[in-house]
Amino acid sequence: MALTGLRVIELAGLAPAPFCGMILADFGARVIRVDRTKVSMTVDTQARGKQSVALNLKSPKAVAVLKRLCVQSDVVLEPYRKGVMEKMGLGPEDLLKENPRLIYARLTGYGQSGSYAKAAGHDINYLALSGLLSMLGRSSEKPYAPLNLVADFAGGGLMCAFGIVLALLERSRSGQGQIIDASMVEGAAYVGSFMWKSRTLGLWNRPRGENMLDSGAPFYDTYRTSDGKYMAVGAIEPQFYQQLILGLGLDDADLPSQMSVSDWPQLRQTFTQVFATKTQAEWGRIFDGTDACVTPVLSLDEVLSHPHNQARGSFFKDSQGEISPRPAPVLSRSPAEACRTRDPFIGEHTRTVLKEYGFEQAQIEQLLSDGIIECNEAKARL
Ligand SMILES: C[C@H](CCC[C@H](C)C(=O)SCCNC(=O)CCNC(=O)[C@H](O)C(C)(C)COP(=O)(O)OP(=O)(O)OC[C@H]1O[C@@H](n2cnc3c(N)ncnc32)[C@H](O)[C@@H]1OP(=O)(O)O)[C@H]1CC[C@H]2[C@@H]3[C@H](O)C[C@@H]4C[C@H](O)CC[C@]4(C)[C@H]3C[C@H](O)[C@]12C
């Protein structure tokens, strides 16, 4: 796989960094997640393919162990607020001095500088500061965050993974590592560059929820079907819009013009009434195979059985029976292979990893008896 042979130390975080680590693991990297000790469960639900080492970083001896792991690795991925790693003596200056090839990825909400750099926050806060949250929400409703998708994942974990791959590519020429300052505010905004760049097209010159792509247009929205499910309509271009009207059994001559914004409420009402007359499956049979840009709104479980997704293997069930999207994009010659076995227990690989990174058996036993590390391989054999 593309990242085979890459060694990544992922310090356990909440969601963005674990997603970044999962992407790297899916594409072949060896990702060693450093967990806290004395913790019964991990919140890392994106742990497939990772190994877990448990270290009590409140102890200088554990910090020394982590330093040894980092300087013998290609990437360190840290999810903490600004200054935490420096406080432990594990800042970029400390580690890059010993390993100039190290790629030091810092995934934070606000970045390593600025007045918010040390502030706590979550996806919605970062999305708010990015400017994008102000555009999200139906007309006359307050802004809402689309799950924690945009800042945590698109602008955070994925953007950080992209940065790591860029730094690896650059290192193949320069031989030098570098620091990646991945701010989720900036990552989210960057993902949303189109919103700024398309203002000259007049796409966003009406209030929130009244524009074409923000639920204002009736031909770009969702509609409830008779069985309580929904269809998604994205018939923007006139030729596709005509196929939508045809599929709905309507006559264009009886309707207001597609782009008559003042008539959009009336058009939406007409579409709402018509979509309510058939089930989602019936509408699927009408629109499948056309260019009307109408698709069923599928649940997280329904995606697995949809014919298109099935034909591509877009989703899979792991050994625990859990559905997951397959890694994207698909590389023709070196595709990702998502691990399908269970996630690691906290500390399951502590002993294995420390041995591999040069610790003697006696050292490991001493660290264990001193409570510096935790070894839970036994749990894995149960
Ligand atoms: C995981 C579910 C989904 C969450 C998504 C949410 C919407 C997000 O947006 S996540 C993105 C958060 N932001 C960032 O990641 C940006 C960068 N990080 C930060 O800004 C901060 O880390 C922080 C604000 C997120 C947290 O700050 P905190 O003060 O806690 O920590 P830091 O300042 O970073 O310092 C880290 C300290 O930890 C020490 N450390 C680190 N490693 C070790 C170690 N191995 N050993 C010892 N010590 C270690 C380090 O030294 C630092 O110490 P100091 O501070 O002394 O320097 C979640 C959605 C719902 C959640 C669940 C719910 O809330 C209920 C439960 C609540 C319970 O409290 C926890 C379990 C829950 C089940 C909870 C679990 C999950 O959080 C959720 C499922």
Short mmCIF file of C-alpha atoms and ligand atoms in Angstrom, two decimals:
data_model
loop_
_atom_site.label_atom_id
_atom_site.label_comp_id
_atom_site.label_asym_id
_atom_site.label_seq_id
_atom_site.Cartn_x
_atom_site.Cartn_y
_atom_site.Cartn_z
CA MET A 1 0.00 0.00 0.00
CA ALA A 2 1.06 3.59 -0.52
CA LEU A 3 2.17 4.18 3.09
CA THR A 4 3.64 0.75 3.83
CA GLY A 5 6.75 1.06 6.00
CA LEU A 6 5.75 4.42 7.47
CA ARG A 7 5.90 4.53 11.27
CA VAL A 8 3.44 6.87 12.99
CA ILE A 9 3.13 7.70 16.69
CA GLU A 10 -0.43 8.91 17.32
CA LEU A 11 -1.06 10.45 20.72
CA ALA A 12 -4.60 9.52 21.73
CA GLY A 13 -7.09 12.31 21.04
CA LEU A 14 -10.85 12.67 20.73
CA ALA A 15 -11.95 12.36 17.09
CA PRO A 16 -9.96 14.39 14.51
CA ALA A 17 -6.54 12.89 15.26
CA PRO A 18 -7.91 9.34 15.52
CA PHE A 19 -9.47 9.84 12.06
CA CYS A 20 -6.14 11.08 10.71
CA GLY A 21 -4.42 8.03 12.21
CA MET A 22 -7.03 5.69 10.73
CA ILE A 23 -6.51 7.13 7.25
CA LEU A 24 -2.76 6.56 7.54
CA ALA A 25 -3.31 3.02 8.83
CA ASP A 26 -5.83 2.22 6.08
CA PHE A 27 -3.21 3.16 3.47
CA GLY A 28 -0.54 0.97 5.04
CA ALA A 29 1.19 3.00 7.76
CA ARG A 30 2.05 1.38 11.08
CA VAL A 31 0.15 3.56 13.57
CA ILE A 32 1.04 3.21 17.24
CA ARG A 33 -1.48 5.02 19.42
CA VAL A 34 -0.16 6.20 22.80
CA ASP A 35 -2.91 5.85 25.39
CA ARG A 36 -3.17 6.89 29.02
CA THR A 37 -2.77 4.21 31.67
CA LYS A 38 -5.52 3.37 34.16
CA VAL A 39 -8.20 4.00 31.53
CA SER A 40 -10.79 1.27 31.08
CA MET A 41 -12.08 2.22 27.63
CA THR A 42 -10.87 4.21 24.66
CA VAL A 43 -13.05 6.71 22.83
CA ASP A 44 -11.12 5.99 19.65
CA THR A 45 -13.74 4.31 17.48
CA GLN A 46 -11.49 4.87 14.45
CA ALA A 47 -8.78 2.55 15.73
CA ARG A 48 -8.79 -0.15 13.07
CA GLY A 49 -5.33 -1.29 12.11
CA LYS A 50 -3.66 0.59 14.98
CA GLN A 51 -1.58 -0.75 17.86
CA SER A 52 -1.86 0.61 21.40
CA VAL A 53 0.90 1.45 23.86
CA ALA A 54 -0.15 2.70 27.32
CA LEU A 55 2.15 5.26 28.96
CA ASN A 56 1.65 7.46 32.01
CA LEU A 57 3.06 10.68 30.61
CA LYS A 58 2.81 12.34 33.99
CA SER A 59 6.00 10.43 34.72
CA PRO A 60 9.31 11.70 33.24
CA LYS A 61 10.30 8.08 32.63
CA ALA A 62 7.27 7.62 30.39
CA VAL A 63 8.12 10.84 28.58
CA ALA A 64 11.57 9.39 27.95
CA VAL A 65 9.98 6.23 26.53
CA LEU A 66 7.73 8.30 24.24
CA LYS A 67 10.68 10.38 23.11
CA ARG A 68 12.49 7.19 22.10
CA LEU A 69 9.45 6.02 20.13
CA CYS A 70 9.07 9.37 18.37
CA VAL A 71 12.70 9.81 17.37
CA GLN A 72 12.65 6.33 15.81
CA SER A 73 9.47 7.05 13.83
CA ASP A 74 8.55 8.99 10.71
CA VAL A 75 5.53 10.90 12.03
CA VAL A 76 4.28 12.06 15.41
CA LEU A 77 0.63 13.16 15.48
CA GLU A 78 -0.39 15.15 18.57
CA PRO A 79 -3.98 16.27 19.32
CA TYR A 80 -3.40 18.48 22.36
CA ARG A 81 -3.80 22.16 22.82
CA LYS A 82 -0.79 24.42 22.23
CA GLY A 83 2.10 23.99 24.66
CA VAL A 84 1.23 20.59 26.15
CA MET A 85 3.95 18.71 24.30
CA GLU A 86 6.50 21.42 25.05
CA LYS A 87 5.60 21.15 28.75
CA MET A 88 6.58 17.49 28.60
CA GLY A 89 9.82 18.23 26.78
CA LEU A 90 8.41 16.66 23.62
CA GLY A 91 7.99 19.81 21.54
CA PRO A 92 9.15 19.98 17.92
CA GLU A 93 12.52 21.47 18.90
CA ASP A 94 13.12 18.58 21.32
CA LEU A 95 12.25 15.85 18.85
CA LEU A 96 13.45 17.30 15.55
CA LYS A 97 16.88 17.84 17.14
CA GLU A 98 17.21 14.09 17.60
CA ASN A 99 15.35 13.13 14.42
CA PRO A 100 15.58 15.86 11.74
CA ARG A 101 13.52 13.64 9.40
CA LEU A 102 10.55 13.60 11.78
CA ILE A 103 7.19 14.96 10.54
CA TYR A 104 5.62 16.60 13.54
CA ALA A 105 1.87 16.99 12.97
CA ARG A 106 0.00 19.24 15.38
CA LEU A 107 -3.78 18.92 14.97
CA THR A 108 -5.58 21.64 16.93
CA GLY A 109 -8.73 23.67 16.75
CA TYR A 110 -7.21 27.12 16.47
CA GLY A 111 -3.59 26.51 15.43
CA GLN A 112 -0.32 27.15 17.26
CA SER A 113 -0.72 30.93 17.41
CA GLY A 114 -3.40 33.57 17.89
CA SER A 115 -5.47 34.59 20.90
CA TYR A 116 -7.54 31.36 20.87
CA ALA A 117 -4.52 29.03 20.56
CA LYS A 118 -4.82 27.76 24.12
CA ALA A 119 -8.62 27.74 24.33
CA ALA A 120 -10.68 24.57 24.54
CA GLY A 121 -13.14 23.97 21.76
CA HIS A 122 -14.98 21.50 19.58
CA ASP A 123 -16.06 21.20 15.97
CA ILE A 124 -18.92 23.71 16.23
CA ASN A 125 -16.58 26.37 17.67
CA TYR A 126 -14.04 25.92 14.89
CA LEU A 127 -16.79 25.89 12.26
CA ALA A 128 -18.15 29.12 13.73
CA LEU A 129 -14.78 30.85 13.57
CA SER A 130 -14.25 29.60 9.99
CA GLY A 131 -17.23 31.61 8.74
CA LEU A 132 -18.95 28.53 7.29
CA LEU A 133 -21.39 27.97 10.17
CA SER A 134 -23.04 31.31 9.35
CA MET A 135 -24.12 29.79 6.01
CA LEU A 136 -25.57 26.54 7.36
CA GLY A 137 -29.26 26.28 8.21
CA ARG A 138 -32.69 26.62 6.67
CA SER A 139 -34.36 29.96 6.16
CA SER A 140 -35.71 31.54 9.39
CA GLU A 141 -33.82 28.94 11.48
CA LYS A 142 -30.58 29.52 13.43
CA PRO A 143 -27.27 28.22 12.03
CA TYR A 144 -26.65 24.51 12.72
CA ALA A 145 -23.48 22.42 12.53
CA PRO A 146 -23.72 19.39 10.15
CA LEU A 147 -22.72 16.79 12.77
CA ASN A 148 -18.97 17.24 13.51
CA LEU A 149 -18.08 16.53 9.91
CA VAL A 150 -16.64 19.78 8.61
CA ALA A 151 -14.07 20.93 11.18
CA ASP A 152 -13.23 17.67 13.02
CA PHE A 153 -13.02 15.47 9.98
CA ALA A 154 -12.90 17.27 6.62
CA GLY A 155 -10.94 20.29 7.81
CA GLY A 156 -9.18 18.45 10.64
CA GLY A 157 -8.24 14.79 10.42
CA LEU A 158 -8.33 14.57 6.63
CA MET A 159 -6.52 17.86 6.07
CA CYS A 160 -3.86 16.80 8.58
CA ALA A 161 -3.39 13.48 6.80
CA PHE A 162 -3.01 15.42 3.56
CA GLY A 163 -0.37 17.61 5.22
CA ILE A 164 1.52 14.56 6.45
CA VAL A 165 1.60 13.05 2.95
CA LEU A 166 2.75 16.38 1.50
CA ALA A 167 5.54 16.56 4.07
CA LEU A 168 6.56 12.98 3.29
CA LEU A 169 6.73 13.78 -0.41
CA GLU A 170 8.82 16.86 0.29
CA ARG A 171 11.06 14.83 2.61
CA SER A 172 11.76 12.41 -0.23
CA ARG A 173 13.51 15.30 -1.97
CA SER A 174 14.96 17.29 0.93
CA GLY A 175 15.55 14.51 3.46
CA GLN A 176 14.11 16.89 6.07
CA GLY A 177 11.08 16.59 8.32
CA GLN A 178 9.00 19.60 9.33
CA ILE A 179 6.17 20.78 11.59
CA ILE A 180 2.54 20.69 10.37
CA ASP A 181 0.35 23.31 12.06
CA ALA A 182 -3.12 21.91 11.25
CA SER A 183 -5.78 24.32 12.50
CA MET A 184 -9.34 23.01 12.16
CA VAL A 185 -10.65 26.56 11.71
CA GLU A 186 -8.38 27.01 8.71
CA GLY A 187 -8.84 23.46 7.46
CA ALA A 188 -12.62 23.85 7.47
CA ALA A 189 -12.44 27.26 5.81
CA TYR A 190 -10.05 25.87 3.18
CA VAL A 191 -12.45 23.03 2.41
CA GLY A 192 -15.10 25.75 2.00
CA SER A 193 -12.98 27.97 -0.28
CA PHE A 194 -15.73 27.70 -2.94
CA MET A 195 -18.05 29.70 -0.69
CA TRP A 196 -15.74 32.71 -0.85
CA LYS A 197 -14.67 32.19 -4.43
CA SER A 198 -18.24 31.81 -5.76
CA ARG A 199 -19.73 34.93 -4.25
CA THR A 200 -19.08 36.78 -7.53
CA LEU A 201 -21.42 34.26 -9.18
CA GLY A 202 -24.25 35.56 -6.98
CA LEU A 203 -24.69 32.10 -5.42
CA TRP A 204 -24.86 33.44 -1.88
CA ASN A 205 -26.32 36.91 -2.19
CA ARG A 206 -29.61 36.06 -0.42
CA PRO A 207 -30.10 35.41 3.31
CA ARG A 208 -29.16 31.98 4.75
CA GLY A 209 -31.47 29.25 3.50
CA GLU A 210 -32.75 31.22 0.51
CA ASN A 211 -29.97 30.48 -1.95
CA MET A 212 -29.75 27.70 -4.52
CA LEU A 213 -27.43 25.37 -2.61
CA ASP A 214 -28.38 26.10 1.00
CA SER A 215 -31.96 24.64 0.87
CA GLY A 216 -33.48 27.73 -0.77
CA ALA A 217 -34.11 26.14 -4.17
CA PRO A 218 -36.92 23.54 -4.49
CA PHE A 219 -34.87 21.61 -7.06
CA TYR A 220 -32.01 21.24 -4.56
CA ASP A 221 -33.63 19.82 -1.44
CA THR A 222 -35.05 16.67 0.20
CA TYR A 223 -38.67 15.47 0.08
CA ARG A 224 -40.59 13.09 2.31
CA THR A 225 -42.14 10.04 0.61
CA SER A 226 -45.36 8.24 1.50
CA ASP A 227 -43.48 5.67 3.61
CA GLY A 228 -41.80 8.33 5.76
CA LYS A 229 -38.46 8.16 3.97
CA TYR A 230 -36.87 10.87 1.83
CA MET A 231 -35.59 11.55 -1.68
CA ALA A 232 -32.73 13.95 -2.43
CA VAL A 233 -33.19 16.24 -5.43
CA GLY A 234 -30.23 17.99 -7.05
CA ALA A 235 -31.62 18.92 -10.48
CA ILE A 236 -29.72 22.15 -11.04
CA GLU A 237 -29.14 22.30 -14.78
CA PRO A 238 -32.23 22.92 -17.01
CA GLN A 239 -31.85 19.61 -18.88
CA PHE A 240 -31.77 17.66 -15.59
CA TYR A 241 -34.58 19.76 -14.14
CA GLN A 242 -36.76 18.82 -17.13
CA GLN A 243 -36.19 15.13 -16.29
CA LEU A 244 -37.20 15.81 -12.70
CA ILE A 245 -40.49 17.40 -13.84
CA LEU A 246 -41.09 14.49 -16.20
CA GLY A 247 -40.43 11.91 -13.47
CA LEU A 248 -42.82 13.71 -11.13
CA GLY A 249 -45.51 13.52 -13.81
CA LEU A 250 -45.80 17.32 -13.95
CA ASP A 251 -46.20 19.60 -16.94
CA ASP A 252 -43.59 22.35 -17.17
CA ALA A 253 -46.20 24.61 -18.82
CA ASP A 254 -48.26 24.54 -15.60
CA LEU A 255 -45.29 25.47 -13.40
CA PRO A 256 -43.45 28.73 -12.73
CA SER A 257 -40.00 29.04 -14.29
CA GLN A 258 -37.28 27.02 -12.53
CA MET A 259 -35.21 30.10 -11.69
CA SER A 260 -38.11 32.32 -10.63
CA VAL A 261 -36.90 32.72 -7.04
CA SER A 262 -40.12 34.37 -5.85
CA ASP A 263 -42.02 31.23 -6.97
CA TRP A 264 -39.68 28.79 -5.26
CA PRO A 265 -41.98 28.41 -2.18
CA GLN A 266 -44.92 27.48 -4.44
CA LEU A 267 -42.75 25.08 -6.49
CA ARG A 268 -41.49 23.47 -3.29
CA GLN A 269 -45.06 22.96 -2.12
CA THR A 270 -45.94 21.25 -5.41
CA PHE A 271 -42.92 18.94 -5.21
CA THR A 272 -43.71 18.18 -1.56
CA GLN A 273 -47.25 17.13 -2.43
CA VAL A 274 -46.16 14.94 -5.35
CA PHE A 275 -43.28 13.19 -3.56
CA ALA A 276 -45.70 12.35 -0.73
CA THR A 277 -47.79 10.21 -3.08
CA LYS A 278 -45.27 7.37 -3.58
CA THR A 279 -42.82 5.34 -1.50
CA GLN A 280 -39.06 5.85 -1.66
CA ALA A 281 -38.69 2.57 -3.56
CA GLU A 282 -41.34 3.62 -6.10
CA TRP A 283 -39.57 6.95 -6.70
CA GLY A 284 -36.30 5.06 -6.99
CA ARG A 285 -37.71 2.92 -9.77
CA ILE A 286 -38.95 6.07 -11.56
CA PHE A 287 -35.71 8.06 -11.30
CA ASP A 288 -32.98 5.36 -11.35
CA GLY A 289 -31.26 5.41 -14.73
CA THR A 290 -32.30 9.00 -15.49
CA ASP A 291 -30.40 12.29 -15.23
CA ALA A 292 -33.03 13.83 -12.99
CA CYS A 293 -30.48 13.91 -10.15
CA VAL A 294 -32.88 12.24 -7.69
CA THR A 295 -31.57 9.68 -5.18
CA PRO A 296 -32.87 7.94 -2.05
CA VAL A 297 -31.72 9.31 1.31
CA LEU A 298 -30.17 6.15 2.77
CA SER A 299 -29.52 5.38 6.43
CA LEU A 300 -26.12 4.25 7.74
CA ASP A 301 -27.39 0.67 7.53
CA GLU A 302 -29.17 0.90 4.17
CA VAL A 303 -26.03 1.99 2.32
CA LEU A 304 -24.66 -1.57 2.39
CA SER A 305 -27.49 -3.04 0.31
CA HIS A 306 -27.98 -0.30 -2.27
CA PRO A 307 -27.14 -1.86 -5.69
CA HIS A 308 -24.72 0.88 -6.70
CA ASN A 309 -22.79 0.74 -3.43
CA GLN A 310 -22.84 -3.06 -3.52
CA ALA A 311 -21.44 -3.18 -7.05
CA ARG A 312 -18.49 -1.06 -5.96
CA GLY A 313 -18.00 -2.50 -2.48
CA SER A 314 -18.24 1.04 -1.11
CA PHE A 315 -19.08 -0.27 2.36
CA PHE A 316 -18.04 -3.39 4.25
CA LYS A 317 -18.75 -5.28 7.47
CA ASP A 318 -15.79 -5.95 9.73
CA SER A 319 -15.23 -9.03 11.90
CA GLN A 320 -17.43 -7.45 14.58
CA GLY A 321 -20.28 -7.07 12.08
CA GLU A 322 -19.94 -3.28 12.03
CA ILE A 323 -20.55 -1.44 8.76
CA SER A 324 -17.81 0.95 7.60
CA PRO A 325 -17.15 2.96 4.48
CA ARG A 326 -14.18 1.58 2.57
CA PRO A 327 -11.13 3.89 2.43
CA ALA A 328 -11.23 6.51 -0.31
CA PRO A 329 -9.97 7.23 -2.87
CA VAL A 330 -9.36 3.86 -4.58
CA LEU A 331 -5.81 3.65 -5.95
CA SER A 332 -5.65 1.31 -8.96
CA ARG A 333 -2.31 -0.36 -8.17
CA SER A 334 -1.84 0.19 -4.41
CA PRO A 335 -5.34 0.40 -2.92
CA ALA A 336 -5.90 0.77 0.82
CA GLU A 337 -6.80 -2.33 2.81
CA ALA A 338 -8.82 -1.40 5.89
CA CYS A 339 -8.14 -3.76 8.79
CA ARG A 340 -11.25 -5.82 9.53
CA THR A 341 -10.26 -7.36 12.84
CA ARG A 342 -11.20 -5.87 16.20
CA ASP A 343 -9.70 -2.60 17.47
CA PRO A 344 -6.75 -2.81 19.89
CA PHE A 345 -7.21 -2.89 23.63
CA ILE A 346 -5.48 -0.10 25.54
CA GLY A 347 -1.89 -1.23 26.13
CA GLU A 348 -2.30 -4.40 24.11
CA HIS A 349 0.96 -3.85 22.21
CA THR A 350 3.07 -2.03 24.81
CA ARG A 351 5.49 -4.89 25.30
CA THR A 352 5.77 -5.76 21.59
CA VAL A 353 6.40 -2.18 20.53
CA LEU A 354 8.92 -1.38 23.26
CA LYS A 355 10.89 -4.53 22.42
CA GLU A 356 10.88 -3.59 18.74
CA TYR A 357 12.01 -0.07 19.56
CA GLY A 358 15.04 -1.41 21.43
CA PHE A 359 13.94 -1.73 25.09
CA GLU A 360 15.39 -4.70 26.97
CA GLN A 361 13.07 -7.16 28.70
CA ALA A 362 14.38 -6.11 32.12
CA GLN A 363 13.73 -2.43 31.33
CA ILE A 364 10.16 -3.21 30.25
CA GLU A 365 9.48 -5.20 33.42
CA GLN A 366 10.85 -2.33 35.54
CA LEU A 367 8.69 0.24 33.72
CA LEU A 368 5.73 -2.06 34.26
CA SER A 369 6.33 -2.52 37.96
CA ASP A 370 6.85 1.24 38.37
CA GLY A 371 3.45 1.93 36.75
CA ILE A 372 5.07 3.88 33.92
CA ILE A 373 3.56 1.59 31.30
CA GLU A 374 0.65 -0.82 31.11
CA CYS A 375 0.75 -4.13 29.21
CA ASN A 376 -2.61 -5.68 28.32
CA GLU A 377 -1.73 -8.37 25.85
CA ALA A 378 -3.29 -10.91 28.18
CA LYS A 379 -6.69 -9.24 27.69
CA ALA A 380 -6.34 -9.78 23.99
CA ARG A 381 -6.01 -13.54 24.47
CA LEU A 382 -9.29 -13.82 26.40
C1 LIG B 1 -14.95 11.59 21.12
C2 LIG B 1 -16.42 12.01 20.96
C3 LIG B 1 -16.56 13.02 19.82
C4 LIG B 1 -15.94 14.36 20.15
C5 LIG B 1 -16.01 15.24 18.95
C6 LIG B 1 -16.06 16.71 19.33
C7 LIG B 1 -17.28 17.30 18.69
C8 LIG B 1 -14.82 17.42 18.87
O1 LIG B 1 -14.87 18.45 18.26
S1 LIG B 1 -13.29 16.69 19.23
C9 LIG B 1 -12.11 17.95 18.85
C10 LIG B 1 -11.62 18.59 20.12
N1 LIG B 1 -10.60 19.58 19.88
C11 LIG B 1 -9.33 19.25 19.53
O2 LIG B 1 -8.98 18.11 19.39
C12 LIG B 1 -8.38 20.41 19.35
C13 LIG B 1 -7.03 20.20 20.09
N2 LIG B 1 -7.22 19.72 21.42
C14 LIG B 1 -7.64 20.54 22.42
O3 LIG B 1 -7.98 21.69 22.24
C15 LIG B 1 -7.74 19.89 23.79
O4 LIG B 1 -7.06 18.67 23.77
C16 LIG B 1 -9.20 19.65 24.24
C17 LIG B 1 -9.91 20.96 24.44
C18 LIG B 1 -9.93 18.78 23.22
C19 LIG B 1 -9.15 18.89 25.56
O5 LIG B 1 -8.45 19.70 26.50
P1 LIG B 1 -7.83 19.02 27.78
O6 LIG B 1 -7.61 20.10 28.77
O7 LIG B 1 -8.65 17.85 28.18
O8 LIG B 1 -6.43 18.41 27.27
P2 LIG B 1 -5.16 19.17 26.70
O9 LIG B 1 -5.11 20.58 27.17
O10 LIG B 1 -5.05 18.90 25.26
O11 LIG B 1 -3.96 18.41 27.45
C20 LIG B 1 -3.87 17.00 27.40
C21 LIG B 1 -3.53 16.63 28.82
O12 LIG B 1 -3.53 15.21 28.88
C22 LIG B 1 -2.26 14.80 29.33
N3 LIG B 1 -1.97 13.51 28.71
C23 LIG B 1 -2.02 13.21 27.39
N4 LIG B 1 -1.69 11.93 27.19
C24 LIG B 1 -1.40 11.44 28.41
C25 LIG B 1 -0.96 10.16 28.89
N5 LIG B 1 -0.74 9.15 28.04
N6 LIG B 1 -0.77 10.00 30.22
C26 LIG B 1 -0.99 11.01 31.09
N7 LIG B 1 -1.40 12.25 30.73
C27 LIG B 1 -1.59 12.43 29.39
C28 LIG B 1 -1.31 15.88 28.90
O13 LIG B 1 -0.11 15.82 29.64
C29 LIG B 1 -2.13 17.08 29.21
O14 LIG B 1 -2.10 17.29 30.60
P3 LIG B 1 -2.06 18.78 31.19
O15 LIG B 1 -3.43 19.33 30.94
O16 LIG B 1 -1.76 18.56 32.64
O17 LIG B 1 -0.99 19.50 30.46
C30 LIG B 1 -16.98 12.50 22.34
C31 LIG B 1 -18.43 12.98 22.22
C32 LIG B 1 -19.13 12.70 23.57
C33 LIG B 1 -17.99 12.28 24.48
C34 LIG B 1 -18.37 11.45 25.70
C35 LIG B 1 -19.34 12.23 26.62
O18 LIG B 1 -18.83 13.54 26.90
C36 LIG B 1 -19.63 11.46 27.92
C37 LIG B 1 -18.37 10.96 28.69
C38 LIG B 1 -17.73 12.16 29.41
C39 LIG B 1 -16.45 11.68 30.25
O19 LIG B 1 -15.83 12.82 30.85
C40 LIG B 1 -15.44 11.08 29.20
C41 LIG B 1 -16.09 9.89 28.51
C42 LIG B 1 -17.38 10.22 27.75
C43 LIG B 1 -18.00 8.88 27.36
C44 LIG B 1 -17.05 11.13 26.50
C45 LIG B 1 -16.06 10.42 25.56
C46 LIG B 1 -15.79 11.23 24.27
O20 LIG B 1 -15.12 12.44 24.60
C47 LIG B 1 -17.07 11.50 23.52
C48 LIG B 1 -17.67 10.19 23.03
#
